[in-house]
Amino acid sequence: MDILSQEEIRDAFVNCSRSEAAELPMPPGLHEVDWSRREYLGWRDPRTAQRGFIVIPTENGPVGIVLRASDASMRSNAPSMCGWCQDVQLTHDVYLYVAKRAGQAGRNGDTVGTMLCGGFECCENVRRPPSPSIVGFDAEAVVADRIAGLAERARRFAATVVGARI
Ligand SMILES: [Zn+2]
């Protein structure tokens, strides 16, 4: 994804008020982010464990989304698969993250949910080398497919939150 400044990140948020966007904590280590290896940017709220933020690049510019992890999914020890990176190695907690939809729909209580890596590790997960136990396939192509799949699923989620046709 393209480099974003703090200002651009704040401006990108679609499902919170302007004053909430002005207050939200910025991603830690923003100046160290390797944007070329990111299909989306995600971080947790250091003050509220359940709250997370993601910024997804779309054709219409970056879309920022405030997420809330469901209590039940944070307590559950049952293994779940992330719906975006589809990491099958289950090395991280996966939570059900829920987003208020943008605009009137969100104010009416309309939400969208997705199973997502608890600490937003998807971009690292998709770049892990495929298991060497599976022989006879092109590891680079597998990683490229995973990256494309992650970018597409993130983009679709952003479109659903914004309310665009997909
Ligand atoms: Zn993931």
mmCIF file of C-alpha atoms and ligand atoms in Angstrom:
data_model
loop_
_atom_site.group_PDB
_atom_site.id
_atom_site.type_symbol
_atom_site.label_atom_id
_atom_site.label_comp_id
_atom_site.label_asym_id
_atom_site.label_seq_id
_atom_site.Cartn_x
_atom_site.Cartn_y
_atom_site.Cartn_z
ATOM 1 C CA MET A 1 0.000 0.000 0.000
ATOM 2 C CA ASP A 2 1.019 3.627 -0.384
ATOM 3 C CA ILE A 3 2.689 5.559 2.422
ATOM 4 C CA LEU A 4 0.213 7.362 4.688
ATOM 5 C CA SER A 5 0.868 10.260 7.028
ATOM 6 C CA GLN A 6 -0.804 10.566 10.437
ATOM 7 C CA GLU A 7 -3.060 13.214 8.921
ATOM 8 C CA GLU A 8 -4.093 10.912 6.066
ATOM 9 C CA ILE A 9 -4.743 8.085 8.511
ATOM 10 C CA ARG A 10 -7.049 10.243 10.638
ATOM 11 C CA ASP A 11 -8.860 11.564 7.562
ATOM 12 C CA ALA A 12 -9.436 8.024 6.278
ATOM 13 C CA PHE A 13 -11.770 6.925 9.100
ATOM 14 C CA VAL A 14 -15.317 6.338 7.903
ATOM 15 C CA ASN A 15 -17.173 4.844 10.860
ATOM 16 C CA CYS A 16 -16.516 7.264 13.700
ATOM 17 C CA SER A 17 -17.095 10.957 14.261
ATOM 18 C CA ARG A 18 -14.542 13.603 13.275
ATOM 19 C CA SER A 19 -13.788 14.239 16.948
ATOM 20 C CA GLU A 20 -13.239 10.511 17.607
ATOM 21 C CA ALA A 21 -10.937 10.356 14.579
ATOM 22 C CA ALA A 22 -8.963 13.316 15.936
ATOM 23 C CA GLU A 23 -8.492 11.477 19.243
ATOM 24 C CA LEU A 24 -7.683 7.986 18.125
ATOM 25 C CA PRO A 25 -4.212 6.658 18.918
ATOM 26 C CA MET A 26 -1.827 6.457 15.984
ATOM 27 C CA PRO A 27 -0.158 3.160 15.061
ATOM 28 C CA PRO A 28 3.015 2.528 17.066
ATOM 29 C CA GLY A 29 6.232 2.752 15.032
ATOM 30 C CA LEU A 30 4.499 4.392 12.091
ATOM 31 C CA HIS A 31 7.774 5.720 10.665
ATOM 32 C CA GLU A 32 9.161 2.162 10.565
ATOM 33 C CA VAL A 33 6.304 0.603 8.627
ATOM 34 C CA ASP A 34 7.416 -1.160 5.439
ATOM 35 C CA TRP A 35 4.453 -0.071 3.313
ATOM 36 C CA SER A 36 5.486 -2.260 0.380
ATOM 37 C CA ARG A 37 4.793 -5.288 2.562
ATOM 38 C CA ARG A 38 1.377 -4.172 3.782
ATOM 39 C CA GLU A 39 -2.034 -4.955 2.335
ATOM 40 C CA TYR A 40 -3.588 -3.062 5.215
ATOM 41 C CA LEU A 41 -2.426 -1.325 8.370
ATOM 42 C CA GLY A 42 -3.853 -2.528 11.682
ATOM 43 C CA TRP A 43 -3.191 -1.693 15.337
ATOM 44 C CA ARG A 44 -4.777 -2.114 18.742
ATOM 45 C CA ASP A 45 -5.883 0.657 21.067
ATOM 46 C CA PRO A 46 -3.381 0.617 23.963
ATOM 47 C CA ARG A 47 -6.085 2.010 26.280
ATOM 48 C CA THR A 48 -8.927 -0.326 25.329
ATOM 49 C CA ALA A 49 -7.908 -3.918 24.637
ATOM 50 C CA GLN A 50 -10.985 -4.640 22.577
ATOM 51 C CA ARG A 51 -10.608 -1.722 20.233
ATOM 52 C CA GLY A 52 -8.625 -1.964 17.024
ATOM 53 C CA PHE A 53 -8.113 0.188 13.953
ATOM 54 C CA ILE A 54 -7.415 -0.723 10.358
ATOM 55 C CA VAL A 55 -6.689 1.303 7.257
ATOM 56 C CA ILE A 56 -7.303 -0.401 3.913
ATOM 57 C CA PRO A 57 -6.238 0.986 0.529
ATOM 58 C CA THR A 58 -9.071 1.105 -2.016
ATOM 59 C CA GLU A 59 -9.608 2.608 -5.475
ATOM 60 C CA ASN A 60 -11.230 5.573 -3.760
ATOM 61 C CA GLY A 61 -8.406 6.150 -1.325
ATOM 62 C CA PRO A 62 -7.631 4.699 2.084
ATOM 63 C CA VAL A 63 -10.558 3.569 4.254
ATOM 64 C CA GLY A 64 -10.038 3.633 8.028
ATOM 65 C CA ILE A 65 -12.292 1.488 10.203
ATOM 66 C CA VAL A 66 -12.739 1.330 13.970
ATOM 67 C CA LEU A 67 -13.201 -2.277 15.096
ATOM 68 C CA ARG A 68 -14.327 -3.857 18.317
ATOM 69 C CA ALA A 69 -13.442 -7.449 19.227
ATOM 70 C CA SER A 70 -16.393 -9.403 20.595
ATOM 71 C CA ASP A 71 -15.986 -10.430 24.251
ATOM 72 C CA ALA A 72 -16.952 -14.003 23.504
ATOM 73 C CA SER A 73 -14.285 -14.413 20.834
ATOM 74 C CA MET A 74 -11.585 -12.915 23.106
ATOM 75 C CA ARG A 75 -12.419 -15.362 25.894
ATOM 76 C CA SER A 76 -12.777 -18.425 23.741
ATOM 77 C CA ASN A 77 -9.798 -20.737 23.444
ATOM 78 C CA ALA A 78 -11.271 -22.490 20.450
ATOM 79 C CA PRO A 79 -8.976 -22.200 17.455
ATOM 80 C CA SER A 80 -10.409 -20.071 14.675
ATOM 81 C CA MET A 81 -9.040 -19.213 11.287
ATOM 82 C CA CYS A 82 -8.527 -15.635 10.189
ATOM 83 C CA GLY A 83 -10.903 -14.839 7.356
ATOM 84 C CA TRP A 84 -8.381 -12.597 5.612
ATOM 85 C CA CYS A 85 -4.977 -14.312 5.639
ATOM 86 C CA GLN A 86 -6.546 -17.749 6.192
ATOM 87 C CA ASP A 87 -3.524 -18.667 8.263
ATOM 88 C CA VAL A 88 -3.817 -22.325 9.089
ATOM 89 C CA GLN A 89 -0.894 -22.506 11.493
ATOM 90 C CA LEU A 90 -2.946 -20.892 14.274
ATOM 91 C CA THR A 91 -0.019 -19.146 15.861
ATOM 92 C CA HIS A 92 -2.077 -16.122 16.885
ATOM 93 C CA ASP A 93 -5.382 -15.392 18.543
ATOM 94 C CA VAL A 94 -8.152 -14.785 16.070
ATOM 95 C CA TYR A 95 -11.072 -12.621 17.155
ATOM 96 C CA LEU A 96 -14.437 -11.749 15.771
ATOM 97 C CA TYR A 97 -13.984 -8.059 15.002
ATOM 98 C CA VAL A 98 -17.106 -6.013 14.430
ATOM 99 C CA ALA A 99 -17.270 -2.660 12.646
ATOM 100 C CA LYS A 100 -20.076 -0.138 12.641
ATOM 101 C CA ARG A 101 -21.005 0.658 9.070
ATOM 102 C CA ALA A 102 -20.325 4.154 7.786
ATOM 103 C CA GLY A 103 -23.001 6.854 7.826
ATOM 104 C CA GLN A 104 -26.660 6.406 8.679
ATOM 105 C CA ALA A 105 -26.476 2.594 8.543
ATOM 106 C CA GLY A 106 -23.946 2.601 11.388
ATOM 107 C CA ARG A 107 -25.921 5.143 13.390
ATOM 108 C CA ASN A 108 -28.882 2.770 13.068
ATOM 109 C CA GLY A 109 -26.751 0.038 14.619
ATOM 110 C CA ASP A 110 -25.834 -1.807 11.445
ATOM 111 C CA THR A 111 -22.521 -3.663 11.823
ATOM 112 C CA VAL A 112 -20.255 -5.942 9.799
ATOM 113 C CA GLY A 113 -18.122 -8.672 11.383
ATOM 114 C CA THR A 114 -15.072 -10.616 10.321
ATOM 115 C CA MET A 115 -12.745 -13.171 11.902
ATOM 116 C CA LEU A 116 -9.362 -11.492 11.969
ATOM 117 C CA CYS A 117 -5.906 -12.028 13.481
ATOM 118 C CA GLY A 118 -6.117 -10.435 16.947
ATOM 119 C CA GLY A 119 -2.946 -8.359 16.508
ATOM 120 C CA PHE A 120 -3.435 -7.845 12.752
ATOM 121 C CA GLU A 121 -0.591 -10.173 11.780
ATOM 122 C CA CYS A 122 -2.103 -11.068 8.368
ATOM 123 C CA CYS A 123 0.550 -9.308 6.262
ATOM 124 C CA GLU A 124 3.345 -11.290 7.966
ATOM 125 C CA ASN A 125 1.359 -14.525 7.843
ATOM 126 C CA VAL A 126 0.805 -14.492 4.095
ATOM 127 C CA ARG A 127 4.540 -13.967 3.497
ATOM 128 C CA ARG A 128 5.647 -16.986 5.483
ATOM 129 C CA PRO A 129 7.230 -19.618 3.241
ATOM 130 C CA PRO A 130 4.778 -22.429 2.516
ATOM 131 C CA SER A 131 5.308 -25.697 4.315
ATOM 132 C CA PRO A 132 8.282 -27.586 2.825
ATOM 133 C CA SER A 133 6.386 -30.837 3.371
ATOM 134 C CA ILE A 134 4.312 -30.015 0.327
ATOM 135 C CA VAL A 135 6.544 -30.702 -2.650
ATOM 136 C CA GLY A 136 6.167 -29.891 -6.299
ATOM 137 C CA PHE A 137 4.742 -26.418 -6.209
ATOM 138 C CA ASP A 138 6.005 -22.929 -6.725
ATOM 139 C CA ALA A 139 6.486 -21.350 -3.295
ATOM 140 C CA GLU A 140 6.737 -17.823 -4.701
ATOM 141 C CA ALA A 141 3.469 -18.236 -6.599
ATOM 142 C CA VAL A 142 1.769 -19.522 -3.453
ATOM 143 C CA VAL A 143 2.906 -16.451 -1.498
ATOM 144 C CA ALA A 144 1.863 -14.129 -4.348
ATOM 145 C CA ASP A 145 -1.600 -15.747 -4.398
ATOM 146 C CA ARG A 146 -1.955 -15.373 -0.637
ATOM 147 C CA ILE A 147 -0.964 -11.688 -0.821
ATOM 148 C CA ALA A 148 -3.488 -11.044 -3.608
ATOM 149 C CA GLY A 149 -6.182 -12.916 -1.667
ATOM 150 C CA LEU A 150 -5.538 -10.901 1.487
ATOM 151 C CA ALA A 151 -5.639 -7.585 -0.416
ATOM 152 C CA GLU A 152 -8.910 -8.579 -2.088
ATOM 153 C CA ARG A 153 -10.622 -9.687 1.140
ATOM 154 C CA ALA A 154 -9.524 -6.503 2.935
ATOM 155 C CA ARG A 155 -10.793 -4.365 0.043
ATOM 156 C CA ARG A 156 -14.150 -6.179 0.060
ATOM 157 C CA PHE A 157 -14.529 -5.645 3.798
ATOM 158 C CA ALA A 158 -13.817 -1.924 3.364
ATOM 159 C CA ALA A 159 -16.457 -1.747 0.613
ATOM 160 C CA THR A 160 -19.014 -3.453 2.855
ATOM 161 C CA VAL A 161 -18.340 -1.039 5.726
ATOM 162 C CA VAL A 162 -18.536 1.974 3.416
ATOM 163 C CA GLY A 163 -21.693 0.559 1.853
ATOM 164 C CA ALA A 164 -20.471 0.513 -1.725
ATOM 165 C CA ARG A 165 -21.641 -2.106 -4.151
ATOM 166 C CA ILE A 166 -19.151 -4.946 -4.441
HETATM 167 ZN ZN ZN B 1 -5.026 -12.850 9.482
#
